CSV table of C-alpha atoms in Angstrom, one decimal:
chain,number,residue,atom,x,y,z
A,794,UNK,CA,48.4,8.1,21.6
A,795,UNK,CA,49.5,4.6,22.3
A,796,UNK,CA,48.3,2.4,25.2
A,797,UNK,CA,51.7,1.1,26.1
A,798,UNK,CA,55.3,2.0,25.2
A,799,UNK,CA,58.0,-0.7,26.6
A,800,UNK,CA,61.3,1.7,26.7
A,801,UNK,CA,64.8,0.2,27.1
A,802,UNK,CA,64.4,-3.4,26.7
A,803,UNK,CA,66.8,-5.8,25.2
A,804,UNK,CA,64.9,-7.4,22.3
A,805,UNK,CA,65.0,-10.9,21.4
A,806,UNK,CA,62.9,-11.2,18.4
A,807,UNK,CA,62.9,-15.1,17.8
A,808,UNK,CA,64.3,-14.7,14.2
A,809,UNK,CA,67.5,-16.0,14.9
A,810,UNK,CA,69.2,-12.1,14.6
A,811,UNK,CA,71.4,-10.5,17.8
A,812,UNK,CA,69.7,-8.8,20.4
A,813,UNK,CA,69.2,-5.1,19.9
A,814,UNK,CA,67.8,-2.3,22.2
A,815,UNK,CA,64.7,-0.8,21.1
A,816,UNK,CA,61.3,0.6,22.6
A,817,UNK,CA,58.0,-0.9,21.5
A,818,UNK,CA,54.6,0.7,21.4
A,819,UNK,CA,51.3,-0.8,21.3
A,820,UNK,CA,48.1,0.0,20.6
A,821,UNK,CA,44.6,-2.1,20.0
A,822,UNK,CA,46.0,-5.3,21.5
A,823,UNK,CA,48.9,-5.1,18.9
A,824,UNK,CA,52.7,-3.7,18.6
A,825,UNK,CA,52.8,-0.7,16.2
A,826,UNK,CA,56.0,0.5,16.6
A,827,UNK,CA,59.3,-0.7,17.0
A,828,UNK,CA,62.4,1.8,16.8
A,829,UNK,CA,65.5,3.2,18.9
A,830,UNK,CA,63.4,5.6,20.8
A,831,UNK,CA,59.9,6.3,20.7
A,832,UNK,CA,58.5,9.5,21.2
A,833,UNK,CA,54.8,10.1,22.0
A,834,UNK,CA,52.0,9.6,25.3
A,835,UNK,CA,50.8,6.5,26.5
A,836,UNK,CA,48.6,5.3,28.8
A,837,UNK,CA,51.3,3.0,30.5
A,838,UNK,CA,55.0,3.2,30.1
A,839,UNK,CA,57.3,0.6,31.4
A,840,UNK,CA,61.1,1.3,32.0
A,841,UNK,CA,62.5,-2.4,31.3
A,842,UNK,CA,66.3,-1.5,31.4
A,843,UNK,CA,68.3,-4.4,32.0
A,844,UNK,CA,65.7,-6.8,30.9
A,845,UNK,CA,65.2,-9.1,27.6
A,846,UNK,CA,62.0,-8.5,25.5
A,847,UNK,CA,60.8,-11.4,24.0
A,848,UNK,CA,57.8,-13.1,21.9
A,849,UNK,CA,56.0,-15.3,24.5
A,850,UNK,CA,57.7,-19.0,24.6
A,851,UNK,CA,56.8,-22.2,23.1
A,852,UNK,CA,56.2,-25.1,26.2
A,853,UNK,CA,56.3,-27.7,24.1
A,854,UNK,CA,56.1,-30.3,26.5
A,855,UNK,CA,53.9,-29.2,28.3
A,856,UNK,CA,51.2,-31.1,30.9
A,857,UNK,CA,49.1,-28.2,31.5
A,858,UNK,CA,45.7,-30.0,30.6
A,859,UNK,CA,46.1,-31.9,33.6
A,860,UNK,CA,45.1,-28.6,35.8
A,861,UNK,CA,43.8,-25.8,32.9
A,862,UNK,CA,39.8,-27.1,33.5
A,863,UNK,CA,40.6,-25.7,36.9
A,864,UNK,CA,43.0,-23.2,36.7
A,865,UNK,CA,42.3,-21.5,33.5
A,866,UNK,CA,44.3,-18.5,34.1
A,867,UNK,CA,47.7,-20.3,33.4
A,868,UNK,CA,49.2,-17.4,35.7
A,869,UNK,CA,52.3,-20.5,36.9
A,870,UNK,CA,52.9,-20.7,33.0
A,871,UNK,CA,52.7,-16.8,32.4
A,872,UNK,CA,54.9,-15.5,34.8
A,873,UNK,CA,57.4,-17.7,33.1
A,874,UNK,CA,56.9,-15.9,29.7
A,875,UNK,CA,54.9,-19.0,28.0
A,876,UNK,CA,52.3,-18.2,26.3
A,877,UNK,CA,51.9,-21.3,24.0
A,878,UNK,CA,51.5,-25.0,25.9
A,879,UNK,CA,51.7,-28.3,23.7
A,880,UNK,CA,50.2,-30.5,25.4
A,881,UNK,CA,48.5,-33.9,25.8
A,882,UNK,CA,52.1,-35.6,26.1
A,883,UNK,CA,53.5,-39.0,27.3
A,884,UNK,CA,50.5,-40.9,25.8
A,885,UNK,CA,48.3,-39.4,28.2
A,886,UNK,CA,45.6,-36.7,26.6
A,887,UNK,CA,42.5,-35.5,28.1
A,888,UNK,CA,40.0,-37.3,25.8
A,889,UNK,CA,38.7,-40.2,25.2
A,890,UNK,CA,37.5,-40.5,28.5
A,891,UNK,CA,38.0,-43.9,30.1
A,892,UNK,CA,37.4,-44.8,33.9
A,893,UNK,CA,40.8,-44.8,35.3
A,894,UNK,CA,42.6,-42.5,32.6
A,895,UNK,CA,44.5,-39.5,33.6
A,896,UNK,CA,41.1,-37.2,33.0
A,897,UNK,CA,39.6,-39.3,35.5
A,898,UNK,CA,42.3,-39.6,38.0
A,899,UNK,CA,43.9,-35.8,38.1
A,900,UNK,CA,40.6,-33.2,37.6
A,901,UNK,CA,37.7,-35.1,39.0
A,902,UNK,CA,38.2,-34.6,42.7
A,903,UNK,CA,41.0,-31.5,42.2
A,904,UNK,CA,39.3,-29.4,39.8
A,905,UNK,CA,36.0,-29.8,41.1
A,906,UNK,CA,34.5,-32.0,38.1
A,907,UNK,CA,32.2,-34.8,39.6
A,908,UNK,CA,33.0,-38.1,37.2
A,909,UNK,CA,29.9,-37.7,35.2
A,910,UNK,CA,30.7,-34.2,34.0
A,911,UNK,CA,34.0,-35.4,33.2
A,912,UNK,CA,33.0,-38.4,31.4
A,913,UNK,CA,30.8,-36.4,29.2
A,914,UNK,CA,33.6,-33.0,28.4
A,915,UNK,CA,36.1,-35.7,27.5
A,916,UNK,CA,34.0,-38.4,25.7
A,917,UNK,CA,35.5,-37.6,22.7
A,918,UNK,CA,37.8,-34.8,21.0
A,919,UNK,CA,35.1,-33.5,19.5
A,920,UNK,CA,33.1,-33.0,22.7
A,921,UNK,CA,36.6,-31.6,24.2
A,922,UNK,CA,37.9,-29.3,22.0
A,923,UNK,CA,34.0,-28.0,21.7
A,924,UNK,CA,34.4,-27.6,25.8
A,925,UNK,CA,37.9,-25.7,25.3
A,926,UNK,CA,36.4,-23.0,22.8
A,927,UNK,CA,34.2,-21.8,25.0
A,928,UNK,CA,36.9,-21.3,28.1
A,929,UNK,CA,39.0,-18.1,28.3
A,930,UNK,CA,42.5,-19.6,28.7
A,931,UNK,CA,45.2,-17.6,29.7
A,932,UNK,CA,47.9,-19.5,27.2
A,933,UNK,CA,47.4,-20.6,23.8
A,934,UNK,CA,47.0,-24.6,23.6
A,935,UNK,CA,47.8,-27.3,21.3
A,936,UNK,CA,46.9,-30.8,21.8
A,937,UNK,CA,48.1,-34.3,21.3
A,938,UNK,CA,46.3,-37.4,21.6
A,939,UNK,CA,47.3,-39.9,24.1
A,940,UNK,CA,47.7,-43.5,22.2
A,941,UNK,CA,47.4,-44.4,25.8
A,942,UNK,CA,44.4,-42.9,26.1
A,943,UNK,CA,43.0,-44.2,22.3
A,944,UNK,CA,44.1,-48.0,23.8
A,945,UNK,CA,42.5,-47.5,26.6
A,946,UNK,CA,39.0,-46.6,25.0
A,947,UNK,CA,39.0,-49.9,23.1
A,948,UNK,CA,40.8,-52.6,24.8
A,949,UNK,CA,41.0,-51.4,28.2
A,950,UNK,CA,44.4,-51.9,30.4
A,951,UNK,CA,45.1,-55.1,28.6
A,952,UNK,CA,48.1,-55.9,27.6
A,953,UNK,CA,46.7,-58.3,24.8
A,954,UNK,CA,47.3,-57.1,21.2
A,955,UNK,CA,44.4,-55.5,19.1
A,956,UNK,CA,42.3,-57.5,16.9
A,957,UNK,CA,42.4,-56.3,13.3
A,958,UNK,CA,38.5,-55.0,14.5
A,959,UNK,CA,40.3,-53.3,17.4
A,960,UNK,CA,42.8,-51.7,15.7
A,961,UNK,CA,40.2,-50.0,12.9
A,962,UNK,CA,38.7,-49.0,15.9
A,963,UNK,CA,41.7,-47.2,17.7
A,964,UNK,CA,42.5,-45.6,14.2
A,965,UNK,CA,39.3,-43.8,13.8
A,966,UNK,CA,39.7,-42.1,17.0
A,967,UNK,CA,42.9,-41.2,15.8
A,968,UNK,CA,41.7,-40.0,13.5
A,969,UNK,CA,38.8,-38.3,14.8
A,970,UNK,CA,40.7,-36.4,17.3
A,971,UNK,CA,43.0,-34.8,14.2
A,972,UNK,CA,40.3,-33.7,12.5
A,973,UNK,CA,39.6,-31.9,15.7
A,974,UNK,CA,42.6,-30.0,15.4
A,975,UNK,CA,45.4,-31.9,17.6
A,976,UNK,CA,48.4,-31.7,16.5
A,977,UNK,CA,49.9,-35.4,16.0
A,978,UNK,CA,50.2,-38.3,18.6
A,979,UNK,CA,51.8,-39.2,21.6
A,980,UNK,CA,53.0,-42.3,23.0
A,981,UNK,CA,54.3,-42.9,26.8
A,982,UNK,CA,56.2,-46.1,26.5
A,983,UNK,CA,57.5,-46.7,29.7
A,984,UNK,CA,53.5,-45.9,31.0
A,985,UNK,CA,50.3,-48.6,31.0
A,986,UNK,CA,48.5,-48.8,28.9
A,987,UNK,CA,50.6,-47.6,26.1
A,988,UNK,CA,53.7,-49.5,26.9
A,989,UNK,CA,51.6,-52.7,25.4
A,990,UNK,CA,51.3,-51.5,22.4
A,991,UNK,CA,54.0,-53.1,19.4
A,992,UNK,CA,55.3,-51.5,17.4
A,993,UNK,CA,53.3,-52.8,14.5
A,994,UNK,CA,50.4,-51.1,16.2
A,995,UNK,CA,52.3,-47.8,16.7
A,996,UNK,CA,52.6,-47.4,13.2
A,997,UNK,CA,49.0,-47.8,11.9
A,998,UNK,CA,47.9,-45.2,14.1
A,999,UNK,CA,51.3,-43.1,13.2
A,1000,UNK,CA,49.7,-43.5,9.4
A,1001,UNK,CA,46.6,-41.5,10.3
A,1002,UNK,CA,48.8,-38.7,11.6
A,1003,UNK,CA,50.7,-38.8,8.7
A,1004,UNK,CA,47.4,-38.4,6.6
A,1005,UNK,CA,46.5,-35.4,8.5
A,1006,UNK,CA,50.2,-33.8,8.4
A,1007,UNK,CA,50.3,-34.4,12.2
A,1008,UNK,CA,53.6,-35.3,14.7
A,1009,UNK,CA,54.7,-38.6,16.1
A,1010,UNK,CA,55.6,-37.6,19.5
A,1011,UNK,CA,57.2,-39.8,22.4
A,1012,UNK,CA,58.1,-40.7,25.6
A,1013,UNK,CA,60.0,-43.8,24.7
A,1014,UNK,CA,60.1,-47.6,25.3
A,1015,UNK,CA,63.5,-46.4,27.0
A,1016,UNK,CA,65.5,-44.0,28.4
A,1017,UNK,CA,68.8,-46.0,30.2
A,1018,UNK,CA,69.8,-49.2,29.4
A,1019,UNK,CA,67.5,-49.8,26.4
A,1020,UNK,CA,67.7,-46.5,25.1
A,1021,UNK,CA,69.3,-47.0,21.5
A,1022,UNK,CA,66.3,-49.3,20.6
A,1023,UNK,CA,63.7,-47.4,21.6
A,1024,UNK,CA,65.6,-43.9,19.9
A,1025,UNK,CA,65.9,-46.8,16.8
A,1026,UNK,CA,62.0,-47.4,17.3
A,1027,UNK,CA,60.6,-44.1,17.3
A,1028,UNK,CA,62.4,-43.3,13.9
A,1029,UNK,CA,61.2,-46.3,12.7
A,1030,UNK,CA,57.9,-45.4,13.6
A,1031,UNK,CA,58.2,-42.0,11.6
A,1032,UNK,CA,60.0,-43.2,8.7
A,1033,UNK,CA,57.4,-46.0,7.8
A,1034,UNK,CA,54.4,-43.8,8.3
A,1035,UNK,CA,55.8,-41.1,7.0
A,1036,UNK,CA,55.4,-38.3,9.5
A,1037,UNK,CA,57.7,-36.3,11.8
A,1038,UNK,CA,59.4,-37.6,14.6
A,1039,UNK,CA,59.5,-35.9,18.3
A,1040,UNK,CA,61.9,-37.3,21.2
A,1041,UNK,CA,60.3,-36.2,24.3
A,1042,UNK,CA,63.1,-35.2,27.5
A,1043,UNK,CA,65.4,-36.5,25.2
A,1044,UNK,CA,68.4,-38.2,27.6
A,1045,UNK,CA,69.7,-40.7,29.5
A,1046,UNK,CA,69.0,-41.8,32.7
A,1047,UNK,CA,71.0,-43.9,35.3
A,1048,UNK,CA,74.4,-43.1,35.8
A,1049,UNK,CA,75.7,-46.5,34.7
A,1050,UNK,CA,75.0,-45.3,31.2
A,1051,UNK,CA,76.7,-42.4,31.0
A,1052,UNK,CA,78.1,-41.4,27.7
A,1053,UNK,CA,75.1,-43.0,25.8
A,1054,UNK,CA,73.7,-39.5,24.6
A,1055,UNK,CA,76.7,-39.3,21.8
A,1056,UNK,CA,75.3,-42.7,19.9
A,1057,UNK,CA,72.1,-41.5,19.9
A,1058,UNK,CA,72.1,-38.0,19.0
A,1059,UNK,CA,74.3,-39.8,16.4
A,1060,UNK,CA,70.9,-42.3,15.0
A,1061,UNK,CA,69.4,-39.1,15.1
A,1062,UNK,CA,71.4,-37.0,12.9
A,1063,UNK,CA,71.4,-40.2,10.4
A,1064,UNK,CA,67.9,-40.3,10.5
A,1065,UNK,CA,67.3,-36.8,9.8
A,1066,UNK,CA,70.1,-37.2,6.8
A,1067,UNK,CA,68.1,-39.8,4.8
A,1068,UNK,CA,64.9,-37.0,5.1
A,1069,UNK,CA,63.1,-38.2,8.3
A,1070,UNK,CA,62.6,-35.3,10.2
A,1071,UNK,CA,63.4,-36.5,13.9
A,1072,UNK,CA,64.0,-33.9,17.0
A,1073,UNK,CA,63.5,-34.1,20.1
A,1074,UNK,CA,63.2,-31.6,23.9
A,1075,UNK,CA,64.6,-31.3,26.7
A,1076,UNK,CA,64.7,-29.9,30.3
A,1077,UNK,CA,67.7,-27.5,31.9
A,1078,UNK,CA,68.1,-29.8,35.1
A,1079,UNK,CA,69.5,-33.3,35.4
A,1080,UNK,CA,66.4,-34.9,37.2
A,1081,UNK,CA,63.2,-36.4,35.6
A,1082,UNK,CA,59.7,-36.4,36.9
A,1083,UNK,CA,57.0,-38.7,36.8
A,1084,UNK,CA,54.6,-40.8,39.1
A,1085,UNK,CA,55.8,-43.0,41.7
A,1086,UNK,CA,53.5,-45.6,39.8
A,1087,UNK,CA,55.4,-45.4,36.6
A,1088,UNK,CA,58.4,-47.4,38.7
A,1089,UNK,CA,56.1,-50.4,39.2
A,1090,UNK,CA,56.6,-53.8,36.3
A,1091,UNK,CA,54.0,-53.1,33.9
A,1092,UNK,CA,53.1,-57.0,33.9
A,1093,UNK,CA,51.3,-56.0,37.2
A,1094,UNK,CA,48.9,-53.1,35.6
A,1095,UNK,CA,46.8,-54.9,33.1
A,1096,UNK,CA,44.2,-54.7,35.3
A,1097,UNK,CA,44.6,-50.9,35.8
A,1098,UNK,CA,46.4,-49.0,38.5
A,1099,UNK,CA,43.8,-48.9,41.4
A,1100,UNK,CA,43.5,-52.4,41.2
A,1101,UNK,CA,47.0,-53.0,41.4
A,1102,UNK,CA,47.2,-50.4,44.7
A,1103,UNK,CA,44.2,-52.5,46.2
A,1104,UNK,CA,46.5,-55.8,45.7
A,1105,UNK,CA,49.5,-54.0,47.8
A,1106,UNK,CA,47.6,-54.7,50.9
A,1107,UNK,CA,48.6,-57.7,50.5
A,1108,UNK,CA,52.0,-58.8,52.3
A,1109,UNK,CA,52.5,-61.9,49.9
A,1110,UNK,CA,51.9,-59.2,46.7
A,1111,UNK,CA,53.9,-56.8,48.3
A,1112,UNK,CA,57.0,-59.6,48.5
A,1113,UNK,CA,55.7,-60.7,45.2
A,1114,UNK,CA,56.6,-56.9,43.4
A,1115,UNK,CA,59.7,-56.6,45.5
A,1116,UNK,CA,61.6,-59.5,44.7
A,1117,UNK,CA,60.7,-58.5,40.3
A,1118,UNK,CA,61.6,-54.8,41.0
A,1119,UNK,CA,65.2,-55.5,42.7
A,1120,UNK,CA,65.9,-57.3,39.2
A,1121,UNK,CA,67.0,-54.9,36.7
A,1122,UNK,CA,64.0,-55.4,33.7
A,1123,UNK,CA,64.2,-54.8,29.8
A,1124,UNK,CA,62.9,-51.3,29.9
A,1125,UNK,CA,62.6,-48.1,33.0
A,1126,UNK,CA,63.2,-49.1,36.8
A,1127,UNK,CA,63.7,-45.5,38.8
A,1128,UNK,CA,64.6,-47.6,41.9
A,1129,UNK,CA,67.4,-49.0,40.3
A,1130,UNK,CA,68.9,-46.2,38.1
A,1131,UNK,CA,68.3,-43.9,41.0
A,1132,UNK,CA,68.3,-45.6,44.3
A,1133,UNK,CA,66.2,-44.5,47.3
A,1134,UNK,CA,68.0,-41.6,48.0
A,1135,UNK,CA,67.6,-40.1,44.2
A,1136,UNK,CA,63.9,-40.3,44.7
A,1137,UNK,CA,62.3,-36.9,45.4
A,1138,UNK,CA,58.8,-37.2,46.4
A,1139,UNK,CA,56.7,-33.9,45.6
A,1140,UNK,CA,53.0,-34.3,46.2
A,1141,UNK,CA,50.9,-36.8,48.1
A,1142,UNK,CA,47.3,-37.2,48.7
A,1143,UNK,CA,46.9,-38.3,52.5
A,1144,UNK,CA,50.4,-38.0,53.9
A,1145,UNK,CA,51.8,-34.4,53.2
A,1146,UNK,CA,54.5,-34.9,55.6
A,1147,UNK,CA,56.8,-37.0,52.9
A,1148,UNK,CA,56.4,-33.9,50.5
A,1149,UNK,CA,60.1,-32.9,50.3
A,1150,UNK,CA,61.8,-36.1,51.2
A,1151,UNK,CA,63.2,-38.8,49.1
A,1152,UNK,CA,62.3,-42.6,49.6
A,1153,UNK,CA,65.2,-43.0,52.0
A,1154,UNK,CA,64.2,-40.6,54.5
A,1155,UNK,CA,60.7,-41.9,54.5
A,1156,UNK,CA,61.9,-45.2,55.0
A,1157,UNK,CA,64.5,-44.6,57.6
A,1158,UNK,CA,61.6,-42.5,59.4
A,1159,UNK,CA,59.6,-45.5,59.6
A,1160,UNK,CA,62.5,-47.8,60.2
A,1161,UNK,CA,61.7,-50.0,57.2
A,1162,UNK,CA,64.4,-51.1,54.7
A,1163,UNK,CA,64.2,-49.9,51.6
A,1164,UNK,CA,63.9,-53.4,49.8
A,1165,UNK,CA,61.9,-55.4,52.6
């Protein structure tokens, strides 16, 4: 007797081969049987006809650590048919802990962690990953570590570069967390405190992945108007430390540069020619997502982002940040590549009534320009 038989599904296997139509049976947590009609009682028995079976999928970009302390079900990811998350992504990871890192900022308060608890879980990797083995997660999860994060630890938001004693530092966290079991690095280039590192820096700590046969994985220093140097950095960065190469939400933004994407998936297929093993993800939607923060100069976050929010009350800072952001920078301004009205807003803290406007509807609610 099995415990389930799934009749009349479409199957998908993953292996690259058509889709066939088959029933699968299962029995102690595993698939037994595969074939063109099974015969036989279960204890279940779905009728799936007209639907695709499939392995689980593969999120590999996936910022699921920012919520799984608190929601370690992963029903939002299941329901979608993941059941693997890579995350740790855009030079943000859970450990090390630093006051004002992503750990501390998105599951203190949400997920019901008081700041001492947190500090301890995500001290290091090894604390971390000793915290995750004991949790009953509803997806399978692989980690990167944030470089942002590793920075952060030693040097603080700075935008100073290491000292050589710095540096050694940094690269035994590195390597710390791998032998811990993440996966590679990640770097968020457009995000303090990783978009101060050079790229000297980069590839010292891309060296200790390499040691460990780990990933270099990034967000890069550019997405729109710089985007064929940073695409020309992060293969640099794999090449000379000799690891693998991941583009994260590989595209281009701003519609000025339009076109771009041919020139660059051309560096990549070079790349990959002369054996550097370069790919790259993306999402099915023309939009991209990150914190209204990350649209702020980064000369004004060495200090770290709550002091910078504690400036804005300030008129004369405010004027300050608004006459450098309506100058298009080297590097990622969302204000300019999208304008107000291109600016979505999808969560807020104290004022839930934005939720669902863009920046120009707020500001013609409040009758406020949109550059002051």
């Amino acid at each position: 007797m099995y415990e389930w038989i799934i009749q009349n599904g479409l199957i998908a296997d993953g292996s690259g081969m058509p889709a066939f139509r088959a029933d699968i049976a299962g029995k102690d947590g595993k698939i037994v049987k595969i074939a063109p009609h099974i015969e036989g009682d279960a204890e279940r028995v779905f009728n799936v006809e007209g639907l695709v079976v499939s392995p689980g999928f593969v999120d590999n970009h996936s910022h699921g650590d920012m919520t799984f302390l608190a929601n370690t079900s992963a029903f939002n990811y299941l329901e979608q048919g993941i059941t693997c998350e890579i995350a740790g992504q855009c030079g943000g990871s859970p450990a090390p802990y630093y006051p004002g890192s992503f750990a501390d900022a998105l599951t203190i308060t949400e997920n019901g962690f008081d700041e001492a608890e947190m500090a301890k879980v995500c001290d290091t990797f090894t604390s971390f990953c000793r915290y995750v083995d004991t949790m009953q997660l509803g997806t399978n999860m692989a980690f990167l570590a944030g470089q942002g994060n590793v920075r952060a630890r030693v040097m603080g938001h700075t935008d100073a570069e290491p000292t050589p004693a710095q540096l050694e530092q940094m690269k035994a966290i590195m390597a710390e967390a791998m032998e811990n079991g993440c996966v590679g690095m990640s770097t968020g280039l457009i995000y303090p405190p990783s978009i101060y590192a050079k790229k000297a820096e980069l590839i010292e700590l891309a060296k200790v992945v390499a040691q460990y046969g780990g990933v270099y994985t990034s967000h890069i220093r550019g997405e729109g108007d710089t985007l064929y140097e940073a695409v020309a950095e992060a293969i640099e960065i794999g090449e000379t430390a000799g690891c693998p190469v991941h583009i994260s939400h590989f595209k281009v933004s701003g519609k000025h540069n339009q076109g771009k994407s041919v020139q660059a998936l051309r560096m990549v297929d070079e790349a990959n020619a002369r054996g550097v093993r370069v790919t790259g993800d993306q999402y099915p939607y023309t939009a991209g997502c990150s914190g209204l923060i990350s649209s702020m100069p980064p000369l004004y976050m060495t200090e770290g982002p709550a002091a910078f929010v504690e400036k804005l009350a300030s008129r004369a800072f405010r004027d300050e940040v608004t006459a450098v952001l309506k100058v298009r920078m080297k590097g990622e301004n969302f204000l300019l590549d999208c304008g107000f009205d291109g600016c979505l807003l999808l969560g807020a803290k104290r004022d839930q009534s934005i939720i669902g406007k863009t920046l120009a509807d707020v500001a013609a609610e409040r009758v406020q320009p949109e550059f002051p």
